[in-house]
Amino acid sequence: REMRFDRTRDARTRPNALPHEQEKTTQPTLAAMPSRVTPRWYPNACLADHVTIASHLPRIMGAYVGPNAIEAATNEKIMLTVNGVNDCEYCTGLHGELGRMAGAEDAVDAKAQACVTYAKIFAQHDGRGAVVEAAKADLVAAVGAGVAESAQALCWFILWGSVSGHCLNAFWKGRLIFDPQPHSNPIFEVLFAAYYTPLYALVVITTQILKVFPAKGKKVVNAAVGAVLTVVAGTWIVPLGLFGALTRPLRGRVKGASTTRDVECGGKKKKKKN
């Protein structure tokens, strides 16, 4: 069966688990694994998820501008929370700077904390499953349906960004130096790198430019940067989303929360289900 993500333990992942990854559960999930795991797409699942991400683009834009916009500091707390689980270096750099500009290190109110709590659960479960749906219902109760939709869209945006970043590194910092990651697809890695490297080069350049902006500056600057990033990223996301939608009958159906994933745990290959 086609897998949505491959989360593989290797030398490029961080050695120390976060507290939520050390929890004991009767039915272990990837979030409860005792070590960091790196999410990467397989080809079919990549197209399926791009269809999902493309459908969220209007709400992603709405998280920056419009009646359901999320305050800049909360916005970046959401981004950094999701990336704290997936650990993408490109997202860490970009949203670290945006978070500094927005004052994301300041204390949060109840509504902001509700968004952060949801973002953590979303990241731990890759945005899928009953646990995420229950967390979304709690978020709607706390902040309202409109803002909750914006927060969910931001979570999808940063999930796409972090998984894409890991897919790029699987080529540039793996296969290109003759150190491919386990369960990797060389043709997919080459095509993915050829398609997305220009965008992530822009991300790196933007991160360096943002360093000159002051901390806790005007919120409109963060909103403008977020809106521009959404438009720019959309020029890469939409074509793959359209291609994924058009080829869905040929590729078959990729299920979300019920798909299996291969995990390297202590050198022994196991299969886990959400």
C-alpha positions as a Python dict, from the first residue, in 0.01 Angstrom:
ca = {
    (1, 'R'): (0, 0, 0),
    (2, 'E'): (122, 350, -80),
    (3, 'M'): (253, 527, 228),
    (4, 'R'): (190, 894, 294),
    (5, 'F'): (511, 955, 485),
    (6, 'D'): (831, 771, 553),
    (7, 'R'): (960, 870, 894),
    (8, 'T'): (1309, 725, 913),
    (9, 'R'): (1561, 731, 1194),
    (10, 'D'): (1909, 817, 1069),
    (11, 'A'): (2223, 1013, 1155),
    (12, 'R'): (2070, 1336, 1030),
    (13, 'T'): (1790, 1339, 1289),
    (14, 'R'): (1822, 1487, 1634),
    (15, 'P'): (1926, 1230, 1897),
    (16, 'N'): (1712, 1359, 2183),
    (17, 'A'): (1339, 1295, 2194),
    (18, 'L'): (1093, 1558, 2307),
    (19, 'P'): (885, 1484, 2618),
    (20, 'H'): (574, 1393, 2418),
    (21, 'E'): (780, 1139, 2224),
    (22, 'Q'): (869, 956, 2545),
    (23, 'E'): (511, 899, 2657),
    (24, 'K'): (400, 542, 2711),
    (25, 'T'): (87, 437, 2524),
    (26, 'T'): (-86, 106, 2477),
    (27, 'Q'): (-91, 164, 2102),
    (28, 'P'): (235, 346, 2019),
    (29, 'T'): (220, 620, 1761),
    (30, 'L'): (506, 786, 1577),
    (31, 'A'): (482, 1078, 1815),
    (32, 'A'): (553, 841, 2104),
    (33, 'M'): (861, 687, 1944),
    (34, 'P'): (1172, 724, 2162),
    (35, 'S'): (1374, 906, 1895),
    (36, 'R'): (1337, 1172, 1630),
    (37, 'V'): (1201, 1058, 1295),
    (38, 'T'): (1219, 1250, 968),
    (39, 'P'): (905, 1277, 753),
    (40, 'R'): (944, 1238, 377),
    (41, 'W'): (690, 1183, 102),
    (42, 'Y'): (652, 893, -134),
    (43, 'P'): (550, 992, -492),
    (44, 'N'): (181, 904, -483),
    (45, 'A'): (130, 1051, -137),
    (46, 'C'): (318, 1366, -239),
    (47, 'L'): (65, 1436, -511),
    (48, 'A'): (-227, 1350, -284),
    (49, 'D'): (-106, 1590, -16),
    (50, 'H'): (-44, 1867, -268),
    (51, 'V'): (-411, 1844, -361),
    (52, 'T'): (-493, 1899, 7),
    (53, 'I'): (-245, 2184, 52),
    (54, 'A'): (-364, 2360, -265),
    (55, 'S'): (-724, 2348, -138),
    (56, 'H'): (-612, 2525, 182),
    (57, 'L'): (-433, 2813, 8),
    (58, 'P'): (-728, 3059, 35),
    (59, 'R'): (-754, 2991, 409),
    (60, 'I'): (-375, 3022, 446),
    (61, 'M'): (-397, 3368, 292),
    (62, 'G'): (-691, 3440, 521),
    (63, 'A'): (-473, 3364, 822),
    (64, 'Y'): (-263, 3669, 730),
    (65, 'V'): (-523, 3913, 596),
    (66, 'G'): (-899, 3932, 633),
    (67, 'P'): (-1161, 3881, 905),
    (68, 'N'): (-1012, 3550, 1023),
    (69, 'A'): (-651, 3668, 1031),
    (70, 'I'): (-444, 3545, 1323),
    (71, 'E'): (-229, 3784, 1525),
    (72, 'A'): (133, 3774, 1406),
    (73, 'A'): (288, 3633, 1726),
    (74, 'T'): (27, 3356, 1747),
    (75, 'N'): (71, 3285, 1379),
    (76, 'E'): (441, 3224, 1424),
    (77, 'K'): (388, 3024, 1743),
    (78, 'I'): (173, 2788, 1537),
    (79, 'M'): (441, 2758, 1271),
    (80, 'L'): (723, 2702, 1518),
    (81, 'T'): (519, 2448, 1715),
    (82, 'V'): (452, 2229, 1411),
    (83, 'N'): (809, 2264, 1292),
    (84, 'G'): (930, 2180, 1643),
    (85, 'V'): (800, 1828, 1576),
    (86, 'N'): (916, 1795, 1214),
    (87, 'D'): (1244, 1987, 1258),
    (88, 'C'): (1300, 2132, 910),
    (89, 'E'): (1606, 2356, 899),
    (90, 'Y'): (1458, 2584, 631),
    (91, 'C'): (1139, 2639, 831),
    (92, 'T'): (1339, 2688, 1151),
    (93, 'G'): (1538, 2967, 990),
    (94, 'L'): (1250, 3144, 819),
    (95, 'H'): (995, 3125, 1099),
    (96, 'G'): (1258, 3182, 1363),
    (97, 'E'): (1317, 3524, 1207),
    (98, 'L'): (946, 3591, 1158),
    (99, 'G'): (882, 3483, 1516),
    (100, 'R'): (1152, 3721, 1642),
    (101, 'M'): (993, 4003, 1442),
    (102, 'A'): (648, 3921, 1579),
    (103, 'G'): (753, 3877, 1941),
    (104, 'A'): (655, 3512, 1946),
    (105, 'E'): (859, 3453, 2262),
    (106, 'D'): (618, 3664, 2469),
    (107, 'A'): (353, 3512, 2695),
    (108, 'V'): (33, 3398, 2527),
    (109, 'D'): (-332, 3450, 2611),
    (110, 'A'): (-591, 3173, 2628),
    (111, 'K'): (-687, 3188, 2260),
    (112, 'A'): (-325, 3181, 2146),
    (113, 'Q'): (-257, 2888, 2377),
    (114, 'A'): (-552, 2701, 2227),
    (115, 'C'): (-400, 2748, 1881),
    (116, 'V'): (-60, 2627, 1999),
    (117, 'T'): (-211, 2322, 2168),
    (118, 'Y'): (-393, 2231, 1848),
    (119, 'A'): (-78, 2285, 1640),
    (120, 'K'): (117, 2044, 1859),
    (121, 'I'): (-147, 1772, 1826),
    (122, 'F'): (-174, 1837, 1452),
    (123, 'A'): (202, 1796, 1409),
    (124, 'Q'): (223, 1481, 1618),
    (125, 'H'): (-43, 1312, 1402),
    (126, 'D'): (40, 1468, 1063),
    (127, 'G'): (-295, 1646, 1058),
    (128, 'R'): (-501, 1328, 1040),
    (129, 'G'): (-712, 1104, 1257),
    (130, 'A'): (-971, 1119, 1532),
    (131, 'V'): (-736, 1286, 1779),
    (132, 'V'): (-678, 1579, 1543),
    (133, 'E'): (-1051, 1606, 1469),
    (134, 'A'): (-1125, 1621, 1843),
    (135, 'A'): (-855, 1884, 1891),
    (136, 'K'): (-1007, 2088, 1607),
    (137, 'A'): (-1347, 2078, 1779),
    (138, 'D'): (-1187, 2205, 2099),
    (139, 'L'): (-1016, 2482, 1903),
    (140, 'V'): (-1344, 2590, 1742),
    (141, 'A'): (-1499, 2613, 2087),
    (142, 'A'): (-1209, 2826, 2211),
    (143, 'V'): (-1153, 3069, 1923),
    (144, 'G'): (-1446, 3032, 1683),
    (145, 'A'): (-1482, 2848, 1354),
    (146, 'G'): (-1320, 3111, 1133),
    (147, 'V'): (-999, 3148, 1330),
    (148, 'A'): (-985, 2771, 1382),
    (149, 'E'): (-994, 2721, 1004),
    (150, 'S'): (-710, 2971, 967),
    (151, 'A'): (-504, 2793, 1233),
    (152, 'Q'): (-561, 2456, 1065),
    (153, 'A'): (-459, 2602, 728),
    (154, 'L'): (-136, 2738, 879),
    (155, 'C'): (-62, 2392, 1020),
    (156, 'W'): (-103, 2240, 673),
    (157, 'F'): (118, 2512, 527),
    (158, 'I'): (408, 2447, 763),
    (159, 'L'): (359, 2069, 739),
    (160, 'W'): (399, 2100, 362),
    (161, 'G'): (703, 2323, 408),
    (162, 'S'): (878, 2097, 656),
    (163, 'V'): (817, 1772, 469),
    (164, 'S'): (926, 1936, 144),
    (165, 'G'): (1242, 2056, 315),
    (166, 'H'): (1325, 1705, 431),
    (167, 'C'): (1260, 1570, 81),
    (168, 'L'): (1505, 1824, -58),
    (169, 'N'): (1769, 1733, 197),
    (170, 'A'): (1722, 1365, 116),
    (171, 'F'): (1874, 1456, -220),
    (172, 'W'): (2114, 1743, -150),
    (173, 'K'): (2248, 1611, 183),
    (174, 'G'): (2192, 1244, 116),
    (175, 'R'): (2188, 1094, -229),
    (176, 'L'): (2411, 1361, -384),
    (177, 'I'): (2691, 1271, -143),
    (178, 'F'): (2629, 897, -183),
    (179, 'D'): (2452, 865, 151),
    (180, 'P'): (2088, 797, 57),
    (181, 'Q'): (1825, 770, 327),
    (182, 'P'): (1651, 436, 385),
    (183, 'H'): (1342, 357, 176),
    (184, 'S'): (1420, 643, -62),
    (185, 'N'): (1318, 669, -427),
    (186, 'P'): (1605, 812, -636),
    (187, 'I'): (1392, 921, -933),
    (188, 'F'): (1143, 1098, -708),
    (189, 'E'): (1423, 1268, -514),
    (190, 'V'): (1584, 1403, -832),
    (191, 'L'): (1253, 1530, -973),
    (192, 'F'): (1149, 1682, -640),
    (193, 'A'): (1483, 1858, -600),
    (194, 'A'): (1470, 1994, -955),
    (195, 'Y'): (1120, 2130, -896),
    (196, 'Y'): (1150, 2273, -545),
    (197, 'T'): (1514, 2383, -511),
    (198, 'P'): (1447, 2730, -665),
    (199, 'L'): (1169, 2794, -412),
    (200, 'Y'): (1381, 2691, -115),
    (201, 'A'): (1668, 2901, -244),
    (202, 'L'): (1426, 3194, -218),
    (203, 'V'): (1340, 3083, 136),
    (204, 'V'): (1707, 3090, 235),
    (205, 'I'): (1755, 3434, 78),
    (206, 'T'): (1441, 3568, 247),
    (207, 'T'): (1560, 3437, 583),
    (208, 'Q'): (1883, 3633, 548),
    (209, 'I'): (1698, 3951, 447),
    (210, 'L'): (1465, 3927, 747),
    (211, 'K'): (1763, 3939, 984),
    (212, 'V'): (1790, 4315, 929),
    (213, 'F'): (1433, 4376, 1050),
    (214, 'P'): (1390, 4475, 1414),
    (215, 'A'): (1240, 4247, 1677),
    (216, 'K'): (879, 4310, 1775),
    (217, 'G'): (825, 4541, 1483),
    (218, 'K'): (503, 4640, 1314),
    (219, 'K'): (258, 4352, 1277),
    (220, 'V'): (166, 4462, 927),
    (221, 'V'): (516, 4366, 814),
    (222, 'N'): (468, 4006, 928),
    (223, 'A'): (126, 3993, 763),
    (224, 'A'): (268, 4127, 437),
    (225, 'V'): (558, 3881, 439),
    (226, 'G'): (320, 3593, 513),
    (227, 'A'): (86, 3694, 232),
    (228, 'V'): (373, 3721, -16),
    (229, 'L'): (513, 3384, 92),
    (230, 'T'): (169, 3228, 41),
    (231, 'V'): (146, 3362, -314),
    (232, 'V'): (503, 3259, -399),
    (233, 'A'): (466, 2911, -250),
    (234, 'G'): (132, 2873, -426),
    (235, 'T'): (301, 2905, -765),
    (236, 'W'): (478, 2577, -686),
    (237, 'I'): (197, 2408, -491),
    (238, 'V'): (-93, 2466, -732),
    (239, 'P'): (61, 2296, -1041),
    (240, 'L'): (138, 1981, -841),
    (241, 'G'): (-204, 1999, -678),
    (242, 'L'): (-374, 2018, -1017),
    (243, 'F'): (-160, 1736, -1152),
    (244, 'G'): (-243, 1529, -845),
    (245, 'A'): (-616, 1592, -890),
    (246, 'L'): (-607, 1506, -1260),
    (247, 'T'): (-411, 1186, -1208),
    (248, 'R'): (-604, 1065, -904),
    (249, 'P'): (-806, 806, -1102),
    (250, 'L'): (-481, 660, -1238),
    (251, 'R'): (-299, 661, -904),
    (252, 'G'): (-576, 515, -694),
    (253, 'R'): (-689, 643, -359),
    (254, 'V'): (-440, 732, -85),
    (255, 'K'): (-603, 719, 257),
    (256, 'G'): (-489, 948, 535),
    (257, 'A'): (-497, 830, 892),
    (258, 'S'): (-526, 459, 806),
    (259, 'T'): (-213, 433, 593),
    (260, 'T'): (89, 242, 718),
    (261, 'R'): (436, 389, 752),
    (262, 'D'): (774, 221, 764),
    (263, 'V'): (979, 313, 1068),
    (264, 'E'): (1337, 217, 1143),
    (265, 'C'): (1351, 148, 1515),
    (266, 'G'): (1670, 0, 1648),
    (267, 'G'): (1755, -134, 1304),
    (268, 'K'): (1440, -345, 1286),
    (269, 'K'): (1174, -253, 1035),
    (270, 'K'): (826, -228, 1181),
    (271, 'K'): (491, -113, 1056),
    (272, 'K'): (283, 130, 1252),
    (273, 'K'): (-72, 247, 1214),
    (274, 'N'): (-218, 574, 1332),
}
